[in-house]
mmCIF file of C-alpha atoms in Angstrom:
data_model
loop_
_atom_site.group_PDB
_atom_site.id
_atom_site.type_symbol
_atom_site.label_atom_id
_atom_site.label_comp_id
_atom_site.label_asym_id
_atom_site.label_seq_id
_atom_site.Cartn_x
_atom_site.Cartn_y
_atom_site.Cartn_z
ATOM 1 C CA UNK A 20 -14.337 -8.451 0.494
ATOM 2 C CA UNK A 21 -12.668 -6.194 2.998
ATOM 3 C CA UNK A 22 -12.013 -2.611 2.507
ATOM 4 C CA UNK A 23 -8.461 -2.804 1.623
ATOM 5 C CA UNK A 24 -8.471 -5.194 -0.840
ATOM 6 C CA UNK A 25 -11.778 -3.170 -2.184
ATOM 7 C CA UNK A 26 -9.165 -0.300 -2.361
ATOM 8 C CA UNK A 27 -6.508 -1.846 -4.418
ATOM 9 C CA UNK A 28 -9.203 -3.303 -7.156
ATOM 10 C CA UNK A 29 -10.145 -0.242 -7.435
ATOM 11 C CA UNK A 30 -6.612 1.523 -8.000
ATOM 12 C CA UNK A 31 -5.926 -2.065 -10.219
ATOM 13 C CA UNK A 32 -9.165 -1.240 -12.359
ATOM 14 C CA UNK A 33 -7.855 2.298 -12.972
ATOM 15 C CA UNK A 34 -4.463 1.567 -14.091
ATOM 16 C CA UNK A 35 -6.100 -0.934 -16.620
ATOM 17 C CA UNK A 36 -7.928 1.457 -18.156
ATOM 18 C CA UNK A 37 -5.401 4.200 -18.878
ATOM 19 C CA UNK A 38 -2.258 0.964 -19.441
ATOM 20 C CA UNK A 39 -4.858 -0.080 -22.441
ATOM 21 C CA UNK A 40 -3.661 3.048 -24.123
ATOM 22 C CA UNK A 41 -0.247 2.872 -25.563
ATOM 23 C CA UNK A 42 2.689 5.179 -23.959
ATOM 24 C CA UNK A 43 6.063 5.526 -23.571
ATOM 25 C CA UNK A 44 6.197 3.741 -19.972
ATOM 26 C CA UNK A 45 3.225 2.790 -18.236
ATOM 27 C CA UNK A 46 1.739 3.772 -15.080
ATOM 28 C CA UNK A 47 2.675 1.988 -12.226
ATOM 29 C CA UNK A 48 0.501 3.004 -9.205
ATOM 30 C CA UNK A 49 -1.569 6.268 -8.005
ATOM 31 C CA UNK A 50 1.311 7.310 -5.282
ATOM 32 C CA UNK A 51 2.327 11.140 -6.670
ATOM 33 C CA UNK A 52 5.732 9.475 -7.262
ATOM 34 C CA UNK A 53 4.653 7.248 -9.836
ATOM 35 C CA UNK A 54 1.917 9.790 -11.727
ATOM 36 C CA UNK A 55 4.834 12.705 -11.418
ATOM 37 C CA UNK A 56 7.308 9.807 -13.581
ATOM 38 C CA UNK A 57 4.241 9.118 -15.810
ATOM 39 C CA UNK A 58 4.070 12.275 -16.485
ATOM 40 C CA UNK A 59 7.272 13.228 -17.386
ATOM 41 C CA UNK A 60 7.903 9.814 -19.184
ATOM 42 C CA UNK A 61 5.268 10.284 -21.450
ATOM 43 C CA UNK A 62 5.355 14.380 -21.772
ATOM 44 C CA UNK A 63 2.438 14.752 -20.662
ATOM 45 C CA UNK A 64 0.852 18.219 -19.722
ATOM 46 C CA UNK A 65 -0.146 18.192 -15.668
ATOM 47 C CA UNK A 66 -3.048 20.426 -16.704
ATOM 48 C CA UNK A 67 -5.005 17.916 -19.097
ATOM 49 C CA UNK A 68 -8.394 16.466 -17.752
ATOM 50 C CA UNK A 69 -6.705 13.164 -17.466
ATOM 51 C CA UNK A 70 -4.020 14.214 -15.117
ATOM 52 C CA UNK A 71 -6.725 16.071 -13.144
ATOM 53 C CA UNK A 72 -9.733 12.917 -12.632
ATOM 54 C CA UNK A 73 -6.200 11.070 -12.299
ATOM 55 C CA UNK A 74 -4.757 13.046 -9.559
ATOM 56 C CA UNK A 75 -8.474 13.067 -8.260
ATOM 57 C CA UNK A 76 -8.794 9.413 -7.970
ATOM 58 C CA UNK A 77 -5.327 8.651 -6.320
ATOM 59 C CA UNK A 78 -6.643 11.626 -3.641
ATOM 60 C CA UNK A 79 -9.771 9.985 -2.603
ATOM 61 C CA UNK A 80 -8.018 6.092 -2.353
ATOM 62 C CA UNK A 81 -5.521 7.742 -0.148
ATOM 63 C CA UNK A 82 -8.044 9.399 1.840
ATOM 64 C CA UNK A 83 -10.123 6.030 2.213
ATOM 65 C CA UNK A 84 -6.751 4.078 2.996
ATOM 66 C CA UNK A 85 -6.351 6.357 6.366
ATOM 67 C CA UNK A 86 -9.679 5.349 7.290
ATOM 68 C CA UNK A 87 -10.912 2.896 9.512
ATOM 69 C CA UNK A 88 -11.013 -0.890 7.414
ATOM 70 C CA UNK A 89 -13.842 -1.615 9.697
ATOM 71 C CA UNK A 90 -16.228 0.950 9.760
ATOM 72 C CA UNK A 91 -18.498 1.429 7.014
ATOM 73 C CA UNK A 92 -19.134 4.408 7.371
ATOM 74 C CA UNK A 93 -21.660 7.474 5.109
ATOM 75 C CA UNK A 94 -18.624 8.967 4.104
ATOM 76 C CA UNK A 95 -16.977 6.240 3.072
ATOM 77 C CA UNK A 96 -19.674 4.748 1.220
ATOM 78 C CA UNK A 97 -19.590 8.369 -0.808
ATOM 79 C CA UNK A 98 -16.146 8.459 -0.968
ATOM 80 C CA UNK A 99 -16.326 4.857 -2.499
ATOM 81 C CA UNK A 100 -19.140 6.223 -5.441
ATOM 82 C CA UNK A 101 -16.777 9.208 -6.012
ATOM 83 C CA UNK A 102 -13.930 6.899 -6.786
ATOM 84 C CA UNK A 103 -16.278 4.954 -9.079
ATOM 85 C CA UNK A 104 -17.732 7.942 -10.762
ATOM 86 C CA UNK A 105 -13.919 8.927 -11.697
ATOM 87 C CA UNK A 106 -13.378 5.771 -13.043
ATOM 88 C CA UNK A 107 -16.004 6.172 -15.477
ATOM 89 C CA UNK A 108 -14.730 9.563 -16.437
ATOM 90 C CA UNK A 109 -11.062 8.358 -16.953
ATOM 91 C CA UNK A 110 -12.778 5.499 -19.255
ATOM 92 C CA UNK A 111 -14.019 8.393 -21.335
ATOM 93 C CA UNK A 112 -11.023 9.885 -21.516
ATOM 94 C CA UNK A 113 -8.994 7.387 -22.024
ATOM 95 C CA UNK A 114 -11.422 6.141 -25.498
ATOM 96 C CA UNK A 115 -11.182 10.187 -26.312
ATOM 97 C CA UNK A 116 -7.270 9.128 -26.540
ATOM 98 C CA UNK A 117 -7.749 6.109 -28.785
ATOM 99 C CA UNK A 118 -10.217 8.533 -31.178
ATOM 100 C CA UNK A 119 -8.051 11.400 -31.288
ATOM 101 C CA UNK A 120 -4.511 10.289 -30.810
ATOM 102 C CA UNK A 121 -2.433 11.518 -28.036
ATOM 103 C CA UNK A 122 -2.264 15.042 -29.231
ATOM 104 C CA UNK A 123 -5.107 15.748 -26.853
ATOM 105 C CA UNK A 124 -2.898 15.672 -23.635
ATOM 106 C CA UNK A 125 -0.027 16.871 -24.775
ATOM 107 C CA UNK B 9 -2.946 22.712 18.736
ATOM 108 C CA UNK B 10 -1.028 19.233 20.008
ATOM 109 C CA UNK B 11 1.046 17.248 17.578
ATOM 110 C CA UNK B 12 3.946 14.692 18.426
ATOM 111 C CA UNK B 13 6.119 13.638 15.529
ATOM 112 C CA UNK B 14 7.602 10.390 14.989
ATOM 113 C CA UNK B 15 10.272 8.143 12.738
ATOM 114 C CA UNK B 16 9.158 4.762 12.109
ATOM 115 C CA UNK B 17 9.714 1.524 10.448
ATOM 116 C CA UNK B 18 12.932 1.138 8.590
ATOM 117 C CA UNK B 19 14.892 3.860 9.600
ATOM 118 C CA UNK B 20 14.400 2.827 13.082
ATOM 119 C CA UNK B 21 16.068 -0.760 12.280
ATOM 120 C CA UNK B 22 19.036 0.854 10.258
ATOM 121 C CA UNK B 23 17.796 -0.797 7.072
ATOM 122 C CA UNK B 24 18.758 2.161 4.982
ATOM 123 C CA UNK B 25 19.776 1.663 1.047
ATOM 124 C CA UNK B 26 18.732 3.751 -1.934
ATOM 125 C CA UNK B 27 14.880 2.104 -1.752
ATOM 126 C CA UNK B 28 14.348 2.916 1.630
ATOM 127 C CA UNK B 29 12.130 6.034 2.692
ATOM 128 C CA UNK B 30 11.364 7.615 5.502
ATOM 129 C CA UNK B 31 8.213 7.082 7.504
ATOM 130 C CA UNK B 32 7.209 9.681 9.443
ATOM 131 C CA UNK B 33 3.512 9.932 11.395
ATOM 132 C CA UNK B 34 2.341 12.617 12.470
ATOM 133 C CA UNK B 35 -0.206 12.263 15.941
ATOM 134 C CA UNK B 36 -2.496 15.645 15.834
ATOM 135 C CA UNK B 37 -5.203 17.327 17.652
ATOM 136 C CA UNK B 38 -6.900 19.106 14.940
ATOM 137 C CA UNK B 39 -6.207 19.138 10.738
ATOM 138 C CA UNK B 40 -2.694 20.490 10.057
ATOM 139 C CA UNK B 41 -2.250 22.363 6.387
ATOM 140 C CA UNK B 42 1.296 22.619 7.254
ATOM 141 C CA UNK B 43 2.222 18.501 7.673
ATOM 142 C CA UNK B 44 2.187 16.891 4.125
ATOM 143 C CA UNK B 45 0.363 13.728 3.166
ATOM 144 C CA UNK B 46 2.789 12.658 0.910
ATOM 145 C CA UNK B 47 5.870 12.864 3.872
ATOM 146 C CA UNK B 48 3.520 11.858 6.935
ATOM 147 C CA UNK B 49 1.119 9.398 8.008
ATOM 148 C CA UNK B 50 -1.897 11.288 9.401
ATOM 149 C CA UNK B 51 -3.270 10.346 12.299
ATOM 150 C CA UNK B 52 -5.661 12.037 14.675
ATOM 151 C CA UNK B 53 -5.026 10.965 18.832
ATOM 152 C CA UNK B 54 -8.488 9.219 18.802
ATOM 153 C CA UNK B 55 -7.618 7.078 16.192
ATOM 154 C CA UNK B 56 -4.232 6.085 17.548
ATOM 155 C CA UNK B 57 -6.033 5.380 20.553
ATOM 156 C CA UNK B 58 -8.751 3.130 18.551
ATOM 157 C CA UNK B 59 -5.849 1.307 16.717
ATOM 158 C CA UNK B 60 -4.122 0.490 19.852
ATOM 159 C CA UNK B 61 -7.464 -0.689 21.438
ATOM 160 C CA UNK B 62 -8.145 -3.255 18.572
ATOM 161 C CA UNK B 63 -4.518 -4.040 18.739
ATOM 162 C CA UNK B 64 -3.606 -3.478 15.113
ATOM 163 C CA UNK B 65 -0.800 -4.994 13.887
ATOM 164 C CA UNK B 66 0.309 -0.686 12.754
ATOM 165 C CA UNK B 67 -0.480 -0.090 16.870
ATOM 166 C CA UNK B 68 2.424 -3.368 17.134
ATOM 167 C CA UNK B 69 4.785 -1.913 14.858
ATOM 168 C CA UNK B 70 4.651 1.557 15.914
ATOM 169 C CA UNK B 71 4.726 0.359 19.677
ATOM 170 C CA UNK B 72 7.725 -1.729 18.679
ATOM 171 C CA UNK B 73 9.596 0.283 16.034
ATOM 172 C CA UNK B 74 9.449 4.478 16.596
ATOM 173 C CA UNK B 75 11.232 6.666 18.021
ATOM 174 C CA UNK B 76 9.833 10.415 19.132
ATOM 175 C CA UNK B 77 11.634 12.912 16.752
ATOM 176 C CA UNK B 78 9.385 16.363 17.769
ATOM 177 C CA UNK B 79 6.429 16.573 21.007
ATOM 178 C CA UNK B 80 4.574 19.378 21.413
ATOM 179 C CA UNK B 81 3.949 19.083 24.820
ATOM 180 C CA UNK B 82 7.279 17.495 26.257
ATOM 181 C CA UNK B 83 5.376 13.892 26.239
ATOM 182 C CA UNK B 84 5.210 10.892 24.220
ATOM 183 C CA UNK B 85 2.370 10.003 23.466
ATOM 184 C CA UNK B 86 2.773 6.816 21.868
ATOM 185 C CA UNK B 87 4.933 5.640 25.312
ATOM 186 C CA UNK B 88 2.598 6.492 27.051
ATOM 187 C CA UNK B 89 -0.433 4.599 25.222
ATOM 188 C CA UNK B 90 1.871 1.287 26.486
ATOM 189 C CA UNK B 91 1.771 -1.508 24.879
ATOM 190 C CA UNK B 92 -1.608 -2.287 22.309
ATOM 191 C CA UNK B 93 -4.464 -4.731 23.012
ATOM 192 C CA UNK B 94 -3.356 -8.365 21.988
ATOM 193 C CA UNK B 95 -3.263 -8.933 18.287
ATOM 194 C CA UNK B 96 -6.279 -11.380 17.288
ATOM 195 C CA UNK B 97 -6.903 -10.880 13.274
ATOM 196 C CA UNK B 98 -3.979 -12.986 12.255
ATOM 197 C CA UNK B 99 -6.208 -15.556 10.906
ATOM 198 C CA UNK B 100 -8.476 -13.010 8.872
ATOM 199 C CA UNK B 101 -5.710 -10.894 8.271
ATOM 200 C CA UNK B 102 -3.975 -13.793 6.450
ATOM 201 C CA UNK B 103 -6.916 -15.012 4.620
ATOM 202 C CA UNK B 104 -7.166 -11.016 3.306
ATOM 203 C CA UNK B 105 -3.681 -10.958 1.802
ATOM 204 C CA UNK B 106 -3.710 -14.292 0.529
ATOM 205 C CA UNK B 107 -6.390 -13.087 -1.305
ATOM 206 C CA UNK B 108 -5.011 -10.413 -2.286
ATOM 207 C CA UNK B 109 -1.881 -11.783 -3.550
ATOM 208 C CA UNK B 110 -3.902 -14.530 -5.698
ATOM 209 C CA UNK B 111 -5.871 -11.977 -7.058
ATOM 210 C CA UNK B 112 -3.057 -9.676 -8.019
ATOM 211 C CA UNK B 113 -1.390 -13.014 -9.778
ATOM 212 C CA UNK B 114 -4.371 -13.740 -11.458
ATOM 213 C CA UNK B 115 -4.817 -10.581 -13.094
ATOM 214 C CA UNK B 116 -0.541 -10.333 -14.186
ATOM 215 C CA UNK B 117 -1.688 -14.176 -15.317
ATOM 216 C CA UNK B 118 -4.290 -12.448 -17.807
ATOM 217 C CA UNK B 119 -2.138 -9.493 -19.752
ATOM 218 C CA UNK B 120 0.425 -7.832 -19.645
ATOM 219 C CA UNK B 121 -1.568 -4.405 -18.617
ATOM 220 C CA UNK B 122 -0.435 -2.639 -15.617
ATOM 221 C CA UNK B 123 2.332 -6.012 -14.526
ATOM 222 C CA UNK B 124 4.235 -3.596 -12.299
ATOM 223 C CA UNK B 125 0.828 -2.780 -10.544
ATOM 224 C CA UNK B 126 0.093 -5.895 -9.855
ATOM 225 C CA UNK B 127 3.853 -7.380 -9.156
ATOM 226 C CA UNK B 128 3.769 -4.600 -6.395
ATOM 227 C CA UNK B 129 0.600 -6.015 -4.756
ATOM 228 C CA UNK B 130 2.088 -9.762 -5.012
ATOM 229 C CA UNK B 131 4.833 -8.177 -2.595
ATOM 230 C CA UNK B 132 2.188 -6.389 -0.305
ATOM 231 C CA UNK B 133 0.487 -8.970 0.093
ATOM 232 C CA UNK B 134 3.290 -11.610 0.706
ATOM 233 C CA UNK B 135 4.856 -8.665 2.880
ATOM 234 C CA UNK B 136 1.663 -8.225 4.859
ATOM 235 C CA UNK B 137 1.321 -12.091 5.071
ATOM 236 C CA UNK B 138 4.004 -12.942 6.597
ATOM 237 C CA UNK B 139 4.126 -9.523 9.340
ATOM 238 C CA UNK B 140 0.412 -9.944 10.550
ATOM 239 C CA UNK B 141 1.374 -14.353 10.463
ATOM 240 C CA UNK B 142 4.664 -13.331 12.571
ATOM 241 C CA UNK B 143 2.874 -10.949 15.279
ATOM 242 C CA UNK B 144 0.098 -13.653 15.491
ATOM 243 C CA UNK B 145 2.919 -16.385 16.447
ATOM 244 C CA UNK B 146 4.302 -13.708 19.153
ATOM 245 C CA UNK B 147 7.295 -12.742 16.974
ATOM 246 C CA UNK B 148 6.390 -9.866 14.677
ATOM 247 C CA UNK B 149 8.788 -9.002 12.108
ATOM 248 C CA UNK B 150 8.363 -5.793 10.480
ATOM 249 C CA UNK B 151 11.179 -5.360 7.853
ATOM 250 C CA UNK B 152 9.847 -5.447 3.895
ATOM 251 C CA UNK B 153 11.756 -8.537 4.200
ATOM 252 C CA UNK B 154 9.852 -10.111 6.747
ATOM 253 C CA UNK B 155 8.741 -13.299 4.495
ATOM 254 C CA UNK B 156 12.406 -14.177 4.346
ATOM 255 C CA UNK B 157 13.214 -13.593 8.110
ATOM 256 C CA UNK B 158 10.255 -15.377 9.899
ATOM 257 C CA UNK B 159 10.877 -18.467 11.419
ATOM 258 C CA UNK B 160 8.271 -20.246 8.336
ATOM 259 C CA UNK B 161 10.553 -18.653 5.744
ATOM 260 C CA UNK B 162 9.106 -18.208 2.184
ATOM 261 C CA UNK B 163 11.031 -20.522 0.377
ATOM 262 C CA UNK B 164 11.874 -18.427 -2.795
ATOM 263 C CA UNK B 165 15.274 -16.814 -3.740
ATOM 264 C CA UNK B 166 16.296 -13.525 -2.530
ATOM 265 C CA UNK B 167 16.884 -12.164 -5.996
ATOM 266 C CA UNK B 168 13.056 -13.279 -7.208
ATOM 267 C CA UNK B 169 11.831 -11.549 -4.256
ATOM 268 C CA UNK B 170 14.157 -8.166 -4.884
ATOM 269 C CA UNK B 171 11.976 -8.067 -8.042
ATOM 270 C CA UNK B 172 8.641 -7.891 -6.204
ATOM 271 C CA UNK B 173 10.774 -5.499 -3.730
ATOM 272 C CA UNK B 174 11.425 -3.103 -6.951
ATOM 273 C CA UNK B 175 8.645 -3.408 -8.076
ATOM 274 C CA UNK B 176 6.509 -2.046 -4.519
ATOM 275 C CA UNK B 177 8.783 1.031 -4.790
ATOM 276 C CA UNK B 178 7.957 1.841 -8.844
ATOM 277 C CA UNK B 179 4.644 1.711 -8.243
ATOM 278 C CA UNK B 180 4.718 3.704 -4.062
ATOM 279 C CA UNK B 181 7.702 5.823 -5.171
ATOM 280 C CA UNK B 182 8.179 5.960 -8.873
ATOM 281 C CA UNK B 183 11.667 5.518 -8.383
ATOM 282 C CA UNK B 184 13.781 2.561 -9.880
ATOM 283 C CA UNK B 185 14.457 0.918 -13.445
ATOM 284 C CA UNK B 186 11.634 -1.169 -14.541
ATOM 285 C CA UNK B 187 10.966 -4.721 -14.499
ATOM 286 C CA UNK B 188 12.120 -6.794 -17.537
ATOM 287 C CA UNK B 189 9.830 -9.328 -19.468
ATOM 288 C CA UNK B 190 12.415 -12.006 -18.020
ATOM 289 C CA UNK B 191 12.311 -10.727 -14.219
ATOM 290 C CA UNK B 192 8.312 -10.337 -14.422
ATOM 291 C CA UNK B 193 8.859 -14.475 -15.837
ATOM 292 C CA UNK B 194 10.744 -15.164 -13.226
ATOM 293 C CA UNK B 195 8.201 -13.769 -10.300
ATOM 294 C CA UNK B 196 5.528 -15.325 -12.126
ATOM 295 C CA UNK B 197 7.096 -18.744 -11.682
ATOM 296 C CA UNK B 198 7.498 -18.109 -8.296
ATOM 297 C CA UNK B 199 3.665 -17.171 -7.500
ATOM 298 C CA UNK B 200 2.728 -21.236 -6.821
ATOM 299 C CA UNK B 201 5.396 -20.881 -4.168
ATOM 300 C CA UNK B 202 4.091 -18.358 -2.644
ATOM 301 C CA UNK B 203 0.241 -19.658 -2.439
ATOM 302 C CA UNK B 204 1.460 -22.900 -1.234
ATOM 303 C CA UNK B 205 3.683 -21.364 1.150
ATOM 304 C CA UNK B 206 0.285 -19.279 2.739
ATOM 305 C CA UNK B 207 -1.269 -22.631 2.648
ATOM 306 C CA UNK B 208 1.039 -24.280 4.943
ATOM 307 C CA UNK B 209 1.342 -21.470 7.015
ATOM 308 C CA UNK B 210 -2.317 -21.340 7.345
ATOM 309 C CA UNK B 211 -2.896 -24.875 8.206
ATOM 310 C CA UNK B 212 -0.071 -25.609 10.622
ATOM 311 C CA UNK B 213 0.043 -22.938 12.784
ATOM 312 C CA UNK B 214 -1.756 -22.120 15.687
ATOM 313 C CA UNK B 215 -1.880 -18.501 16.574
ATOM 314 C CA UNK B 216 -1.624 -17.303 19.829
ATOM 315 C CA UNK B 217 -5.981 -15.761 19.283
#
């Protein structure tokens, strides 16, 4: 699959995971527009861990997006892991959410 | 340190309404603290120069649509990079964002999770379509409209295909009222369209490759 369409699974797989939660409004992409209405939407505090891996995530996709689609680069392929790794980590705070109620990020 | 500064896209048709933003690039010799990511697209001169080699369909639009708003050096740059290596990735361009777009259906198709997310994509991809299908027939169209303005027109109504519109900027900008279980209905119905439409375009057309 190329790289771009790589890019928005992975951004797609993200927003699944934290839209299985329930909130006010949803998230509707990783652009800082859309996280900064999240946030405020759902009264959320900007320091929590899940606005952090979050913010994180959307960082690294944007830094992939500006690279070459072509070149597979070692930094890419890192970048790529990163992104995973964060995934995982917003998973596991995103179940912390469903065992503790949303008290925990706001 | 060398930087030229440019407006692009949109602004440089006159398509201007409250959706619209302002695309800016910045062209730079070295990393720039000062230029935000979030207001410019980043590019270094090398890989300007690479993109215009390949003949990228961003080289075609920013050859075609952008105007010099701040040089450094009293040049510009991008003027005088003249015009990009011939465009020959429509046909694996297309492929890519039909893909894309069937994907993006597939998973609004499945739940309701994240349907502005994916509504977004449908339009990127159809978008994208339709902009890398026009600059491989010699006519590139850049506008977000571009689906409705080639010369293969995507035969869906203009108010289905505001929805997808709105839905791009919620989920780029965060700005706009969201999507109603009857509007996402309504794109929905329309996605066949759409896939049939990439068919046809993809198996009577000859690009220029």
């Amino acid at each position: 699959m190329s790289e771009f369409n790589n890019r928005i699974s992975a951004q797609r797989d993200i927003l699944l995971l934290i839209n299985s939660a329930e909130w006010s409004e949803e998230l509707y992409g990783l652009s800082s527009g859309a996280i900064e209405r999240w946030i405020t939407a759902n009264n959320i505090k900007k320091q929590s861990a899940l606005i952090q891996l979050i913010q994180e995530a959307a960082s690294k996709l944007f830094f992939l997006s500006n690279k070459s689609q072509e070149q597979i680069t070692d930094e890419y392929r890192m970048l790529s892991k990163e992104v995973q790794d964060l995934t995982e980590k917003i998973k596991r705070e995103v179940m912390e959410i469903y065992n503790w109620g949303q008290s925990k990020i706001k | 340190m060398s930087m030229h500064l440019y407006a692009f896209g949109s602004i440089c048709r006159g398509e201007i309404d409250a959706g619209s933003d302002i695309d800016l690039l910045a062209c730079l010799s070295e990393p720039n603290q000062s230029i935000d990511p979030n207001k410019f697209s980043i590019y270094t001169y090398e890989r300007i120069r690479q993109l215009w080699h390949e003949g990228n369909p961003f080289s075609w639009h920013l050859h075609l649509e952008s105007n010099l708003i701040y040089s450094s050096d009293g040049r510009n740059f991008l003027n005088d990079l003249q015009e990009p290596s011939k465009y020959t990735n429509a046909t694996i361009d297309c492929n890519k964002f039909q893909k894309l777009f069937i994907e993006s259906h597939t998973s609004l198709m499945k739940s309701s999770n994240s349907m502005i997310f994916n509504l977004s994509c449908m339009f990127l991809a159809t978008r994208n379509f339709a902009t890398c299908f026009s600059l491989g027939m010699g006519r590139p169209i850049f506008s977000r409209l571009s689906p409705l303005l080639i010369d293969r027109k995507l035969p869906i109504e203009r108010d289905i295909f505001d929805i997808l519109v709105r839905a791009r900027i919620l989920s780029t900008r965060g700005y706009g009222n969201p999507i109603s279980e009857v509007e996402v209905r309504a794109a929905r119905s329309a996605a066949p369209v759409v896939i049939q439409w990439m068919d046809d375009c993809l198996s009577k057309e000859v690009f220029c490759e």
